[in-house]
Amino acid sequence: MILLHDICYLRLGCHDLDEMVRFATGILGLELREKTATHAYLRGDSSAFNLCYIKGDADYDASAFELRHLDQLKAAEQELAEHGVGVHRGSEAECDERCVEAFITFKDPNDNQIELVYRPHQTGVRYFPARDAGITEFGHFGLHSRNIERELQFWTGLLSARVSDRIGDGALLRIDEVHHKIALFPSEKVGIQHVNFQVESVDDVMRSWYFLQEQNVPIVFGPGRHPTSTAMFIYFLGPDRRVYEYSSGVKRITDEAGHVPRQFEMKPSSFCMWGARPNVEEFSE
Ligand SMILES: [Fe+2]
């Protein structure tokens, strides 16, 4: 079993790097930490980066998880290979590009590009946002899944994710006490489905709701409250057509042994207990 310690970063391809930097700083409220001709590193906490936009193939994305120990990384490399998963170990230059000491990369059964990293860099300098959206941390992300049961077997059998709740066939997975850090969305697509940053309170969610409307940013769902995680949320579209989310108040599952995943029906009320309905087409971009 490969023990995932935490989510670490996302690498997101884009056509227009400057446009994504403008959105990530001026709208999303991240700090631009470093920018080259091809890469922009942005963060919502004191780590080296949470999101790295990469100029080029806009369909490219990868999501990374931290492992605690180097021997776990070596064991993961072996375990994945034994399960027939092609694994690439990062070169020194590739590690530098990701601000980590070591990493391996592979595809999950849905062809989502996953990276397992060791010793991701911290900066020692506090996060200073370009816009005060109230961000407290990089919260979670959604992954498309063309075959949920196959993907669940991978994420909860070979990797250490656990199912917290299910909505229809979709699954919300935790890797620590936080209700979910990965959301698997049934879909015909591959890659990252949405990107979440936690904000301090419902006031920040609501402030952003007005702000996003003023800035003509398409809102795709919310404001609302998830009955699964209890988090209050708002989802909106970036210029890269990816879905971004702020949320606050996510539940923690402290009784690990006693937790029984609940099965929610596939209805709007399972996504929002206040009555908001997702703009289904854009939400599943
Ligand atoms: Fe979410």
mmCIF file with all atom_site columns, C-alpha atoms in Angstrom, residues 16 23 28 30 41 50-51 55 78 82 95 100 115 118 150-151 163 172 180 191 213 272 285:
data_model
loop_
_atom_site.group_PDB
_atom_site.id
_atom_site.type_symbol
_atom_site.label_atom_id
_atom_site.label_alt_id
_atom_site.label_comp_id
_atom_site.label_asym_id
_atom_site.label_entity_id
_atom_site.label_seq_id
_atom_site.pdbx_PDB_ins_code
_atom_site.Cartn_x
_atom_site.Cartn_y
_atom_site.Cartn_z
_atom_site.occupancy
_atom_site.B_iso_or_equiv
_atom_site.pdbx_formal_charge
_atom_site.auth_seq_id
_atom_site.auth_comp_id
_atom_site.auth_asym_id
_atom_site.auth_atom_id
_atom_site.pdbx_PDB_model_num
ATOM 1  C CA . ASP A 1 16  ? -1.672  31.816 -22.726 1.00 0.00 ? 16  ASP A CA 1
ATOM 2  C CA . PHE A 1 23  ? -6.521  35.188 -13.499 1.00 0.00 ? 23  PHE A CA 1
ATOM 3  C CA . LEU A 1 28  ? -8.295  33.611 -7.740  1.00 0.00 ? 28  LEU A CA 1
ATOM 4  C CA . LEU A 1 30  ? -2.858  33.471 -5.413  1.00 0.00 ? 30  LEU A CA 1
ATOM 5  C CA . TYR A 1 41  ? 4.409   29.127 -10.057 1.00 0.00 ? 41  TYR A CA 1
ATOM 6  C CA . ASN A 1 50  ? 0.418   24.916 -5.390  1.00 0.00 ? 50  ASN A CA 1
ATOM 7  C CA . LEU A 1 51  ? -0.301  25.493 -9.079  1.00 0.00 ? 51  LEU A CA 1
ATOM 8  C CA . LYS A 1 55  ? 2.706   27.156 -21.599 1.00 0.00 ? 55  LYS A CA 1
ATOM 9  C CA . GLN A 1 78  ? 8.409   -1.088 -7.234  1.00 0.00 ? 78  GLN A CA 1
ATOM 10 C CA . GLU A 1 82  ? 4.620   -4.952 -10.131 1.00 0.00 ? 82  GLU A CA 1
ATOM 11 C CA . CYS A 1 95  ? 12.918  17.706 -9.723  1.00 0.00 ? 95  CYS A CA 1
ATOM 12 C CA . VAL A 1 100 ? 11.057  18.715 -4.888  1.00 0.00 ? 100 VAL A CA 1
ATOM 13 C CA . GLU A 1 115 ? 3.203   12.339 -9.375  1.00 0.00 ? 115 GLU A CA 1
ATOM 14 C CA . TYR A 1 118 ? 9.454   13.527 -1.666  1.00 0.00 ? 118 TYR A CA 1
ATOM 15 C CA . ARG A 1 150 ? -11.610 0.456  -11.612 1.00 0.00 ? 150 ARG A CA 1
ATOM 16 C CA . GLU A 1 151 ? -10.269 3.805  -10.373 1.00 0.00 ? 151 GLU A CA 1
ATOM 17 C CA . VAL A 1 163 ? -13.965 6.559  0.471   1.00 0.00 ? 163 VAL A CA 1
ATOM 18 C CA . LEU A 1 172 ? -15.153 11.616 -2.389  1.00 0.00 ? 172 LEU A CA 1
ATOM 19 C CA . HIS A 1 180 ? -12.016 14.683 0.865   1.00 0.00 ? 180 HIS A CA 1
ATOM 20 C CA . GLY A 1 191 ? -7.501  14.772 -16.163 1.00 0.00 ? 191 GLY A CA 1
ATOM 21 C CA . GLN A 1 213 ? -19.919 38.562 -10.692 1.00 0.00 ? 213 GLN A CA 1
ATOM 22 C CA . CYS A 1 272 ? -26.176 21.397 -2.429  1.00 0.00 ? 272 CYS A CA 1
ATOM 23 C CA . GLU A 1 285 ? -15.785 20.792 -18.288 1.00 0.00 ? 285 GLU A CA 1
#
